[in-house]
PDB file of C-alpha atoms in Angstrom:
ATOM      1  CA  MET A 739     107.794 151.985 131.379  1.00  0.00           C
ATOM      2  CA  ALA A 740     110.591 150.129 133.178  1.00  0.00           C
ATOM      3  CA  ALA A 741     112.212 147.223 131.362  1.00  0.00           C
ATOM      4  CA  GLU A 742     111.012 143.787 132.402  1.00  0.00           C
ATOM      5  CA  GLN A 743     113.454 142.184 134.802  1.00  0.00           C
ATOM      6  CA  MET A 744     115.498 139.124 133.862  1.00  0.00           C
ATOM      7  CA  HIS A 745     114.974 136.342 136.413  1.00  0.00           C
ATOM      8  CA  ARG A 746     117.252 133.337 136.875  1.00  0.00           C
ATOM      9  CA  THR A 747     116.902 129.847 138.320  1.00  0.00           C
ATOM     10  CA  VAL A 748     119.681 127.277 138.736  1.00  0.00           C
ATOM     11  CA  HIS A 749     119.180 123.568 139.431  1.00  0.00           C
ATOM     12  CA  GLU A 750     121.846 120.894 139.631  1.00  0.00           C
ATOM     13  CA  THR A 751     122.329 117.309 140.674  1.00  0.00           C
ATOM     14  CA  GLU A 752     125.129 114.741 140.801  1.00  0.00           C
ATOM     15  CA  VAL A 753     124.585 111.615 138.734  1.00  0.00           C
ATOM     16  CA  ASP A 754     126.094 108.146 139.150  1.00  0.00           C
ATOM     17  CA  ALA A 755     126.792 107.780 135.428  1.00  0.00           C
ATOM     18  CA  PRO A 756     129.479 108.863 132.961  1.00  0.00           C
ATOM     19  CA  ALA A 757     129.155 112.417 131.637  1.00  0.00           C
ATOM     20  CA  GLY A 758     128.804 111.114 128.083  1.00  0.00           C
ATOM     21  CA  VAL A 759     125.772 109.007 129.012  1.00  0.00           C
ATOM     22  CA  VAL A 760     124.035 111.937 130.684  1.00  0.00           C
ATOM     23  CA  TYR A 761     124.840 114.305 127.809  1.00  0.00           C
ATOM     24  CA  GLY A 762     123.444 111.755 125.362  1.00  0.00           C
ATOM     25  CA  LEU A 763     120.125 111.718 127.198  1.00  0.00           C
ATOM     26  CA  ILE A 764     119.662 115.485 127.168  1.00  0.00           C
ATOM     27  CA  ALA A 765     120.942 115.751 123.578  1.00  0.00           C
ATOM     28  CA  ASP A 766     118.079 113.572 122.253  1.00  0.00           C
ATOM     29  CA  PRO A 767     114.898 115.580 123.002  1.00  0.00           C
ATOM     30  CA  VAL A 768     112.631 113.290 120.984  1.00  0.00           C
ATOM     31  CA  GLN A 769     113.057 110.737 123.807  1.00  0.00           C
ATOM     32  CA  TRP A 770     112.406 113.243 126.601  1.00  0.00           C
ATOM     33  CA  PRO A 771     108.770 112.208 127.160  1.00  0.00           C
ATOM     34  CA  LEU A 772     110.095 108.816 128.284  1.00  0.00           C
ATOM     35  CA  PHE A 773     112.697 110.271 130.637  1.00  0.00           C
ATOM     36  CA  PHE A 774     111.327 113.658 131.769  1.00  0.00           C
ATOM     37  CA  PRO A 775     107.965 113.578 133.616  1.00  0.00           C
ATOM     38  CA  PRO A 776     106.728 117.019 132.423  1.00  0.00           C
ATOM     39  CA  ASN A 777     107.329 116.391 128.703  1.00  0.00           C
ATOM     40  CA  VAL A 778     104.363 115.092 126.716  1.00  0.00           C
ATOM     41  CA  TYR A 779     105.681 115.238 123.146  1.00  0.00           C
ATOM     42  CA  VAL A 780     108.654 116.716 121.300  1.00  0.00           C
ATOM     43  CA  GLU A 781     108.706 117.166 117.532  1.00  0.00           C
ATOM     44  CA  ARG A 782     112.046 117.902 115.875  1.00  0.00           C
ATOM     45  CA  LEU A 783     111.357 120.436 113.126  1.00  0.00           C
ATOM     46  CA  ALA A 784     114.944 120.862 111.908  1.00  0.00           C
ATOM     47  CA  PHE A 785     118.414 119.564 112.832  1.00  0.00           C
ATOM     48  CA  ASP A 786     121.818 119.981 111.176  1.00  0.00           C
ATOM     49  CA  GLY A 787     123.889 118.143 113.792  1.00  0.00           C
ATOM     50  CA  THR A 788     124.656 121.251 115.835  1.00  0.00           C
ATOM     51  CA  GLU A 789     121.545 123.427 115.787  1.00  0.00           C
ATOM     52  CA  GLU A 790     117.977 122.237 116.034  1.00  0.00           C
ATOM     53  CA  ARG A 791     114.441 123.601 116.193  1.00  0.00           C
ATOM     54  CA  LEU A 792     111.843 121.868 118.352  1.00  0.00           C
ATOM     55  CA  ARG A 793     108.102 122.058 119.003  1.00  0.00           C
ATOM     56  CA  MET A 794     107.367 120.918 122.531  1.00  0.00           C
ATOM     57  CA  TRP A 795     104.303 120.096 124.630  1.00  0.00           C
ATOM     58  CA  ALA A 796     104.701 119.761 128.397  1.00  0.00           C
ATOM     59  CA  THR A 797     102.818 120.163 131.662  1.00  0.00           C
ATOM     60  CA  ALA A 798     103.666 123.204 133.787  1.00  0.00           C
ATOM     61  CA  GLY A 799     101.892 124.330 136.921  1.00  0.00           C
ATOM     62  CA  GLY A 800      98.983 121.981 136.270  1.00  0.00           C
ATOM     63  CA  GLN A 801      98.510 123.245 132.700  1.00  0.00           C
ATOM     64  CA  VAL A 802      99.595 121.936 129.301  1.00  0.00           C
ATOM     65  CA  LYS A 803     101.893 124.398 127.534  1.00  0.00           C
ATOM     66  CA  SER A 804     103.398 124.354 124.051  1.00  0.00           C
ATOM     67  CA  TRP A 805     106.249 126.348 122.568  1.00  0.00           C
ATOM     68  CA  THR A 806     108.946 126.305 119.912  1.00  0.00           C
ATOM     69  CA  SER A 807     112.624 126.268 120.921  1.00  0.00           C
ATOM     70  CA  ARG A 808     115.999 126.501 119.228  1.00  0.00           C
ATOM     71  CA  ARG A 809     118.989 124.654 120.670  1.00  0.00           C
ATOM     72  CA  VAL A 810     122.728 124.758 120.004  1.00  0.00           C
ATOM     73  CA  LEU A 811     124.602 121.554 120.922  1.00  0.00           C
ATOM     74  CA  ASP A 812     128.291 121.438 121.837  1.00  0.00           C
ATOM     75  CA  ALA A 813     129.132 117.767 122.350  1.00  0.00           C
ATOM     76  CA  GLY A 814     132.801 118.483 123.085  1.00  0.00           C
ATOM     77  CA  ALA A 815     131.972 120.800 125.974  1.00  0.00           C
ATOM     78  CA  ARG A 816     128.880 118.747 126.908  1.00  0.00           C
ATOM     79  CA  ARG A 817     126.853 121.951 126.808  1.00  0.00           C
ATOM     80  CA  ILE A 818     123.467 122.743 125.236  1.00  0.00           C
ATOM     81  CA  GLU A 819     122.041 126.256 124.984  1.00  0.00           C
ATOM     82  CA  PHE A 820     118.352 126.789 124.300  1.00  0.00           C
ATOM     83  CA  ARG A 821     115.984 129.661 123.587  1.00  0.00           C
ATOM     84  CA  GLN A 822     112.223 129.574 123.355  1.00  0.00           C
ATOM     85  CA  GLU A 823     111.467 130.982 119.933  1.00  0.00           C
ATOM     86  CA  ILE A 824     107.758 131.354 120.651  1.00  0.00           C
ATOM     87  CA  ALA A 825     107.353 131.427 124.430  1.00  0.00           C
ATOM     88  CA  ALA A 826     104.191 130.251 126.176  1.00  0.00           C
ATOM     89  CA  ALA A 827     102.270 132.851 128.196  1.00  0.00           C
ATOM     90  CA  PRO A 828     102.966 134.498 130.588  1.00  0.00           C
ATOM     91  CA  LEU A 829     106.591 134.376 129.409  1.00  0.00           C
ATOM     92  CA  ARG A 830     108.118 137.119 127.290  1.00  0.00           C
ATOM     93  CA  GLU A 831     111.438 135.293 126.924  1.00  0.00           C
ATOM     94  CA  MET A 832     113.038 132.073 128.142  1.00  0.00           C
ATOM     95  CA  THR A 833     116.635 130.990 127.554  1.00  0.00           C
ATOM     96  CA  GLY A 834     118.832 128.494 129.318  1.00  0.00           C
ATOM     97  CA  THR A 835     121.758 126.100 129.373  1.00  0.00           C
ATOM     98  CA  TRP A 836     122.355 122.433 130.144  1.00  0.00           C
ATOM     99  CA  THR A 837     125.911 121.556 131.220  1.00  0.00           C
ATOM    100  CA  VAL A 838     127.415 118.203 132.179  1.00  0.00           C
ATOM    101  CA  GLU A 839     130.659 118.254 134.184  1.00  0.00           C
ATOM    102  CA  PRO A 840     132.676 115.048 134.764  1.00  0.00           C
ATOM    103  CA  LEU A 841     133.523 114.450 138.422  1.00  0.00           C
ATOM    104  CA  GLY A 842     135.850 111.491 137.954  1.00  0.00           C
ATOM    105  CA  GLY A 843     135.096 107.826 137.664  1.00  0.00           C
ATOM    106  CA  GLU A 844     131.542 107.248 136.529  1.00  0.00           C
ATOM    107  CA  ARG A 845     130.044 110.372 138.102  1.00  0.00           C
ATOM    108  CA  CYS A 846     129.126 113.801 136.805  1.00  0.00           C
ATOM    109  CA  ARG A 847     127.324 117.000 137.742  1.00  0.00           C
ATOM    110  CA  LEU A 848     124.305 118.092 135.665  1.00  0.00           C
ATOM    111  CA  THR A 849     123.296 121.753 135.816  1.00  0.00           C
ATOM    112  CA  LEU A 850     120.195 123.368 134.313  1.00  0.00           C
ATOM    113  CA  LEU A 851     120.057 127.169 134.097  1.00  0.00           C
ATOM    114  CA  HIS A 852     116.986 129.235 133.122  1.00  0.00           C
ATOM    115  CA  ASP A 853     116.845 132.974 132.423  1.00  0.00           C
ATOM    116  CA  PHE A 854     113.404 134.455 131.771  1.00  0.00           C
ATOM    117  CA  ARG A 855     111.314 137.594 131.482  1.00  0.00           C
ATOM    118  CA  VAL A 856     107.572 137.766 132.133  1.00  0.00           C
ATOM    119  CA  VAL A 857     105.106 139.972 130.256  1.00  0.00           C
ATOM    120  CA  GLY A 858     104.419 143.042 132.399  1.00  0.00           C
ATOM    121  CA  ASP A 859     106.635 141.679 135.203  1.00  0.00           C
ATOM    122  CA  ARG A 860     103.555 141.012 137.353  1.00  0.00           C
ATOM    123  CA  ALA A 861     104.639 139.500 140.666  1.00  0.00           C
ATOM    124  CA  GLU A 862     102.058 136.697 140.537  1.00  0.00           C
ATOM    125  CA  ASP A 863     103.139 135.705 137.009  1.00  0.00           C
ATOM    126  CA  VAL A 864     106.825 135.717 137.994  1.00  0.00           C
ATOM    127  CA  ALA A 865     106.005 133.536 141.009  1.00  0.00           C
ATOM    128  CA  TRP A 866     104.002 131.127 138.815  1.00  0.00           C
ATOM    129  CA  VAL A 867     106.891 130.743 136.341  1.00  0.00           C
ATOM    130  CA  GLU A 868     109.387 130.271 139.174  1.00  0.00           C
ATOM    131  CA  ARG A 869     107.219 127.556 140.770  1.00  0.00           C
ATOM    132  CA  ALA A 870     106.598 125.792 137.461  1.00  0.00           C
ATOM    133  CA  THR A 871     110.284 125.985 136.488  1.00  0.00           C
ATOM    134  CA  ASP A 872     111.386 124.707 139.886  1.00  0.00           C
ATOM    135  CA  THR A 873     108.873 121.830 139.871  1.00  0.00           C
ATOM    136  CA  ASN A 874     109.715 120.753 136.324  1.00  0.00           C
ATOM    137  CA  SER A 875     113.482 121.158 136.724  1.00  0.00           C
ATOM    138  CA  ARG A 876     113.525 119.065 139.900  1.00  0.00           C
ATOM    139  CA  ALA A 877     111.408 116.390 138.233  1.00  0.00           C
ATOM    140  CA  GLU A 878     113.569 116.365 135.102  1.00  0.00           C
ATOM    141  CA  LEU A 879     116.913 116.237 136.905  1.00  0.00           C
ATOM    142  CA  GLY A 880     115.714 113.740 139.498  1.00  0.00           C
ATOM    143  CA  ASN A 881     114.269 111.314 136.979  1.00  0.00           C
ATOM    144  CA  LEU A 882     117.216 111.689 134.609  1.00  0.00           C
ATOM    145  CA  ALA A 883     119.597 110.923 137.474  1.00  0.00           C
ATOM    146  CA  ARG A 884     117.619 107.762 138.295  1.00  0.00           C
ATOM    147  CA  ILE A 885     117.516 106.610 134.674  1.00  0.00           C
ATOM    148  CA  ALA A 886     121.175 107.438 133.975  1.00  0.00           C
ATOM    149  CA  GLY A 887     122.218 105.745 137.220  1.00  0.00           C
ATOM    150  CA  ARG A 888     120.926 102.503 135.713  1.00  0.00           C
ATOM    151  CA  TRP A 889     122.621 103.120 132.373  1.00  0.00           C
ATOM    152  CA  ALA A 890     124.289  99.702 132.331  1.00  0.00           C
ATOM    153  CA  HIS A 891     120.794  98.125 132.300  1.00  0.00           C
ATOM    154  CA  MET A 892     119.085 100.682 130.043  1.00  0.00           C
ATOM    155  CA  ASP A 893     118.371  98.137 127.317  1.00  0.00           C
ATOM    156  CA  GLN A 894     116.378  96.061 129.819  1.00  0.00           C
ATOM    157  CA  LEU A 895     114.437  98.963 131.338  1.00  0.00           C
ATOM    158  CA  VAL A 896     113.433 100.771 128.130  1.00  0.00           C
ATOM    159  CA  MET A 897     111.288  99.077 125.500  1.00  0.00           C
ATOM    160  CA  THR A 898     109.464 100.151 122.340  1.00  0.00           C
ATOM    161  CA  PHE A 899     107.132  98.108 120.167  1.00  0.00           C
ATOM    162  CA  GLU A 900     104.230  98.487 117.771  1.00  0.00           C
ATOM    163  CA  ASP A 901     101.233  96.609 116.343  1.00  0.00           C
ATOM    164  CA  THR A 902      99.471  97.175 113.025  1.00  0.00           C
ATOM    165  CA  VAL A 903      95.980  96.429 111.640  1.00  0.00           C
ATOM    166  CA  ARG A 904      94.802  96.741 108.020  1.00  0.00           C
ATOM    167  CA  VAL A 905      91.387  98.316 107.421  1.00  0.00           C
ATOM    168  CA  ASP A 906      89.157  98.269 104.328  1.00  0.00           C
ATOM    169  CA  ALA A 907      88.037 101.854 104.887  1.00  0.00           C
ATOM    170  CA  PRO A 908      89.508 105.353 104.486  1.00  0.00           C
ATOM    171  CA  PRO A 909      91.837 106.724 107.179  1.00  0.00           C
ATOM    172  CA  GLN A 910      89.435 109.496 108.208  1.00  0.00           C
ATOM    173  CA  LEU A 911      86.934 107.002 109.633  1.00  0.00           C
ATOM    174  CA  VAL A 912      89.585 105.138 111.609  1.00  0.00           C
ATOM    175  CA  TYR A 913      91.078 108.368 112.921  1.00  0.00           C
ATOM    176  CA  ALA A 914      87.668 109.626 114.045  1.00  0.00           C
ATOM    177  CA  PHE A 915      87.182 106.501 116.175  1.00  0.00           C
ATOM    178  CA  LEU A 916      90.546 107.008 117.879  1.00  0.00           C
ATOM    179  CA  GLU A 917      90.166 110.763 118.377  1.00  0.00           C
ATOM    180  CA  ARG A 918      86.698 110.653 119.964  1.00  0.00           C
ATOM    181  CA  ALA A 919      87.835 108.479 122.855  1.00  0.00           C
ATOM    182  CA  GLU A 920      84.968 109.599 125.118  1.00  0.00           C
ATOM    183  CA  ARG A 921      82.856 106.974 123.290  1.00  0.00           C
ATOM    184  CA  TRP A 922      85.209 104.091 124.117  1.00  0.00           C
ATOM    185  CA  PRO A 923      83.455 102.813 127.284  1.00  0.00           C
ATOM    186  CA  ASP A 924      80.395 102.012 125.132  1.00  0.00           C
ATOM    187  CA  LEU A 925      82.471 100.463 122.343  1.00  0.00           C
ATOM    188  CA  LEU A 926      85.522  98.790 123.928  1.00  0.00           C
ATOM    189  CA  PRO A 927      85.084  95.968 126.479  1.00  0.00           C
ATOM    190  CA  HIS A 928      88.460  96.649 128.130  1.00  0.00           C
ATOM    191  CA  VAL A 929      87.615 100.308 128.879  1.00  0.00           C
ATOM    192  CA  ALA A 930      85.427 100.540 131.981  1.00  0.00           C
ATOM    193  CA  ARG A 931      85.489 104.346 132.321  1.00  0.00           C
ATOM    194  CA  LEU A 932      86.900 107.262 130.361  1.00  0.00           C
ATOM    195  CA  ASP A 933      86.644 110.980 131.044  1.00  0.00           C
ATOM    196  CA  LEU A 934      87.922 113.332 128.323  1.00  0.00           C
ATOM    197  CA  ALA A 935      88.450 117.090 128.538  1.00  0.00           C
ATOM    198  CA  GLU A 936      89.780 119.398 125.862  1.00  0.00           C
ATOM    199  CA  GLU A 937      92.623 121.743 126.829  1.00  0.00           C
ATOM    200  CA  GLY A 938      90.949 125.041 125.993  1.00  0.00           C
ATOM    201  CA  ASP A 939      93.998 127.122 125.097  1.00  0.00           C
ATOM    202  CA  LEU A 940      95.657 124.525 122.872  1.00  0.00           C
ATOM    203  CA  PRO A 941      93.838 123.035 119.876  1.00  0.00           C
ATOM    204  CA  GLY A 942      93.984 119.267 119.651  1.00  0.00           C
ATOM    205  CA  VAL A 943      95.154 118.716 123.235  1.00  0.00           C
ATOM    206  CA  GLN A 944      93.076 116.315 125.340  1.00  0.00           C
ATOM    207  CA  ARG A 945      93.296 115.154 128.954  1.00  0.00           C
ATOM    208  CA  ILE A 946      92.037 111.633 129.576  1.00  0.00           C
ATOM    209  CA  SER A 947      91.358 109.665 132.761  1.00  0.00           C
ATOM    210  CA  MET A 948      90.625 105.986 132.055  1.00  0.00           C
ATOM    211  CA  ASP A 949      89.981 102.698 133.857  1.00  0.00           C
ATOM    212  CA  THR A 950      91.288  99.775 131.798  1.00  0.00           C
ATOM    213  CA  VAL A 951      90.571  96.086 132.495  1.00  0.00           C
ATOM    214  CA  VAL A 952      93.419  93.651 131.764  1.00  0.00           C
ATOM    215  CA  ALA A 953      93.354  89.915 131.056  1.00  0.00           C
ATOM    216  CA  ASP A 954      93.335  88.821 134.726  1.00  0.00           C
ATOM    217  CA  GLY A 955      90.287  90.993 135.413  1.00  0.00           C
ATOM    218  CA  SER A 956      92.083  93.684 137.369  1.00  0.00           C
ATOM    219  CA  ALA A 957      91.538  97.349 136.528  1.00  0.00           C
ATOM    220  CA  HIS A 958      94.210 100.032 136.146  1.00  0.00           C
ATOM    221  CA  THR A 959      93.518 103.740 136.342  1.00  0.00           C
ATOM    222  CA  THR A 960      95.653 105.846 134.053  1.00  0.00           C
ATOM    223  CA  GLU A 961      95.726 109.542 133.205  1.00  0.00           C
ATOM    224  CA  SER A 962      97.085 110.855 129.915  1.00  0.00           C
ATOM    225  CA  VAL A 963      97.639 113.963 127.849  1.00  0.00           C
ATOM    226  CA  ARG A 964      97.026 113.480 124.116  1.00  0.00           C
ATOM    227  CA  VAL A 965      97.974 115.737 121.213  1.00  0.00           C
ATOM    228  CA  CYS A 966      95.905 115.199 118.058  1.00  0.00           C
ATOM    229  CA  PHE A 967      97.132 115.972 114.533  1.00  0.00           C
ATOM    230  CA  PRO A 968      94.120 115.332 112.246  1.00  0.00           C
ATOM    231  CA  GLU A 969      95.887 116.423 109.058  1.00  0.00           C
ATOM    232  CA  ALA A 970      98.693 113.923 109.687  1.00  0.00           C
ATOM    233  CA  GLY A 971      96.395 111.142 110.925  1.00  0.00           C
ATOM    234  CA  ARG A 972      98.383 110.967 114.155  1.00  0.00           C
ATOM    235  CA  ILE A 973      97.604 111.071 117.884  1.00  0.00           C
ATOM    236  CA  VAL A 974     100.465 111.062 120.390  1.00  0.00           C
ATOM    237  CA  TYR A 975     100.088 110.680 124.136  1.00  0.00           C
ATOM    238  CA  LYS A 976     101.925 110.561 127.432  1.00  0.00           C
ATOM    239  CA  GLN A 977     100.546 108.835 130.506  1.00  0.00           C
ATOM    240  CA  THR A 978     100.839 111.191 133.474  1.00  0.00           C
ATOM    241  CA  ARG A 979      99.592 108.459 135.812  1.00  0.00           C
ATOM    242  CA  THR A 980     100.905 105.006 134.973  1.00  0.00           C
ATOM    243  CA  PRO A 981     100.295 101.443 136.206  1.00  0.00           C
ATOM    244  CA  ALA A 982     102.711 100.288 138.901  1.00  0.00           C
ATOM    245  CA  LEU A 983     105.105  98.403 136.604  1.00  0.00           C
ATOM    246  CA  MET A 984     105.924 101.470 134.491  1.00  0.00           C
ATOM    247  CA  SER A 985     107.670 104.697 135.456  1.00  0.00           C
ATOM    248  CA  ALA A 986     106.868 106.132 132.001  1.00  0.00           C
ATOM    249  CA  HIS A 987     104.606 105.238 129.082  1.00  0.00           C
ATOM    250  CA  THR A 988     104.265 107.131 125.802  1.00  0.00           C
ATOM    251  CA  GLY A 989     102.475 106.161 122.637  1.00  0.00           C
ATOM    252  CA  ALA A 990     101.164 107.098 119.233  1.00  0.00           C
ATOM    253  CA  TRP A 991      98.298 106.119 116.954  1.00  0.00           C
ATOM    254  CA  THR A 992      99.099 106.604 113.260  1.00  0.00           C
ATOM    255  CA  VAL A 993      96.603 106.134 110.427  1.00  0.00           C
ATOM    256  CA  THR A 994      97.656 106.187 106.767  1.00  0.00           C
ATOM    257  CA  GLY A 995      96.048 105.099 103.507  1.00  0.00           C
ATOM    258  CA  ASP A 996      93.850 106.138 100.608  1.00  0.00           C
ATOM    259  CA  ALA A 997      90.150 106.459  99.856  1.00  0.00           C
ATOM    260  CA  ARG A 998      89.597 102.678 100.060  1.00  0.00           C
ATOM    261  CA  ARG A 999      92.080 101.213 102.527  1.00  0.00           C
ATOM    262  CA  SER A1000      94.125 102.272 105.506  1.00  0.00           C
ATOM    263  CA  THR A1001      96.723 101.032 107.957  1.00  0.00           C
ATOM    264  CA  VAL A1002      96.530 101.871 111.653  1.00  0.00           C
ATOM    265  CA  THR A1003      99.576 101.442 113.878  1.00  0.00           C
ATOM    266  CA  SER A1004      99.873 101.631 117.647  1.00  0.00           C
ATOM    267  CA  ARG A1005     103.349 102.379 118.999  1.00  0.00           C
ATOM    268  CA  HIS A1006     104.384 102.223 122.667  1.00  0.00           C
ATOM    269  CA  GLY A1007     107.447 103.427 124.563  1.00  0.00           C
ATOM    270  CA  VAL A1008     107.907 102.199 128.129  1.00  0.00           C
ATOM    271  CA  VAL A1009     110.358 102.601 130.987  1.00  0.00           C
ATOM    272  CA  LEU A1010     109.953  99.797 133.525  1.00  0.00           C
ATOM    273  CA  ARG A1011     110.019 100.338 137.278  1.00  0.00           C
ATOM    274  CA  PRO A1012     112.398  97.597 138.552  1.00  0.00           C
ATOM    275  CA  ASP A1013     111.489  98.009 142.229  1.00  0.00           C
ATOM    276  CA  ALA A1014     107.850  97.139 141.421  1.00  0.00           C
ATOM    277  CA  VAL A1015     108.464  93.887 139.529  1.00  0.00           C
ATOM    278  CA  THR A1016     108.249  91.382 142.375  1.00  0.00           C
ATOM    279  CA  ARG A1017     105.521  93.360 144.147  1.00  0.00           C
ATOM    280  CA  VAL A1018     103.295  93.236 141.065  1.00  0.00           C
ATOM    281  CA  LEU A1019     104.261  89.931 139.437  1.00  0.00           C
ATOM    282  CA  GLY A1020     105.399  87.821 142.386  1.00  0.00           C
ATOM    283  CA  PRO A1021     108.655  87.014 144.222  1.00  0.00           C
ATOM    284  CA  THR A1022     110.241  85.015 141.386  1.00  0.00           C
ATOM    285  CA  ALA A1023     109.596  87.570 138.631  1.00  0.00           C
ATOM    286  CA  ASP A1024     112.446  89.451 136.962  1.00  0.00           C
ATOM    287  CA  LEU A1025     112.786  92.203 134.365  1.00  0.00           C
ATOM    288  CA  ALA A1026     112.386  89.729 131.522  1.00  0.00           C
ATOM    289  CA  ALA A1027     109.026  88.652 132.949  1.00  0.00           C
ATOM    290  CA  ALA A1028     108.026  92.285 133.363  1.00  0.00           C
ATOM    291  CA  ARG A1029     108.909  93.057 129.738  1.00  0.00           C
ATOM    292  CA  THR A1030     106.776  90.132 128.545  1.00  0.00           C
ATOM    293  CA  TYR A1031     103.860  91.093 130.783  1.00  0.00           C
ATOM    294  CA  VAL A1032     103.861  94.752 129.705  1.00  0.00           C
ATOM    295  CA  ARG A1033     104.293  93.896 126.028  1.00  0.00           C
ATOM    296  CA  ASP A1034     101.384  91.464 126.137  1.00  0.00           C
ATOM    297  CA  ALA A1035      99.068  93.707 128.174  1.00  0.00           C
ATOM    298  CA  LEU A1036      99.621  96.899 126.178  1.00  0.00           C
ATOM    299  CA  GLY A1037      99.706  95.107 122.845  1.00  0.00           C
ATOM    300  CA  ARG A1038      96.501  93.195 123.599  1.00  0.00           C
ATOM    301  CA  ASN A1039      94.558  96.320 124.543  1.00  0.00           C
ATOM    302  CA  SER A1040      95.832  98.495 121.692  1.00  0.00           C
ATOM    303  CA  THR A1041      95.219  95.728 119.153  1.00  0.00           C
ATOM    304  CA  ALA A1042      91.698  95.302 120.515  1.00  0.00           C
ATOM    305  CA  THR A1043      91.138  99.039 120.134  1.00  0.00           C
ATOM    306  CA  MET A1044      92.375  98.932 116.539  1.00  0.00           C
ATOM    307  CA  ALA A1045      90.162  95.915 115.802  1.00  0.00           C
ATOM    308  CA  TYR A1046      87.107  97.829 117.009  1.00  0.00           C
ATOM    309  CA  ALA A1047      88.215 100.864 114.995  1.00  0.00           C
ATOM    310  CA  LYS A1048      88.407  98.563 111.961  1.00  0.00           C
ATOM    311  CA  ARG A1049      84.891  97.242 112.614  1.00  0.00           C
ATOM    312  CA  TYR A1050      83.537 100.766 113.121  1.00  0.00           C
ATOM    313  CA  ALA A1051      85.119 102.126 109.933  1.00  0.00           C
ATOM    314  CA  GLU A1052      84.239  99.152 107.723  1.00  0.00           C
ATOM    315  CA  THR A1053      80.649  99.148 109.007  1.00  0.00           C
ATOM    316  CA  ALA A1054      80.389 102.864 108.231  1.00  0.00           C
ATOM    317  CA  VAL A1055      81.601 102.221 104.683  1.00  0.00           C
ATOM    318  CA  GLY A1056      79.174  99.340 104.222  1.00  0.00           C
ATOM    319  CA  SER A1057      76.208 101.436 105.339  1.00  0.00           C
ATOM    320  CA  ARG A1058      76.819 104.133 102.732  1.00  0.00           C
TER     321      ARG A1058
END
């Protein structure tokens, strides 16, 4: 049998930001779901400052894929090499390199190289990987260039926050309420519709389409991918269709505690869309107003969800 062919793709873009800023963004994969549209969640399994091991979940070709990668970081050369340790089908092998080249002033060139082999070298599988790699690479480089180009205002565009509720019930009951989100339209007044589908090939992965009603009575349709970790009491998610004010929204539900009490925390990460601020909030609105609006809207809804989870869990305990 002939050896499977090594295929290569190369994508590059010029960025209106210093090379160090761009390298810093690609060197911190835990933040990729905020900056790279395909990435849903990245878990850092090990890191010694130069080499790291990552578990990643991302969309590719309309599917959710997960794999484990190793990376070697060279900050001096602004170069990162990666290799998928456990590649997602139909891949046999995937390696690649990120490089950032200064162009003078506050500009640089970002290049992303992929080398891959496909199981059996079937033409349709090679074409699928090439399409998925091209789509994701263009999305990643394009969005990173937009974010990095606004690096001087990054602290205004990116925001993270969390809310916490105490519950007089064990964590398992609270977690069950959050995991079985298909019941939310009957239990949560701010959820008008919710469709949930399990990703068949990946345990714990859910796709959700939801209509949410905010304080002014308007409804927003969002679509999300969630990854559930029952043993850790944690559900992470990435909105793949966001409201107009946000270019990215990630989040996590975390439930901890003992047999009698638990703590549930909702954490949000957001990248604002500056060109939508006045269109959504009015001609006098600015980024500060947008930050307040998003913080209040997301915090109100997630706190309401946690309050109903508290009521559900405490009622279940009381009925025993």
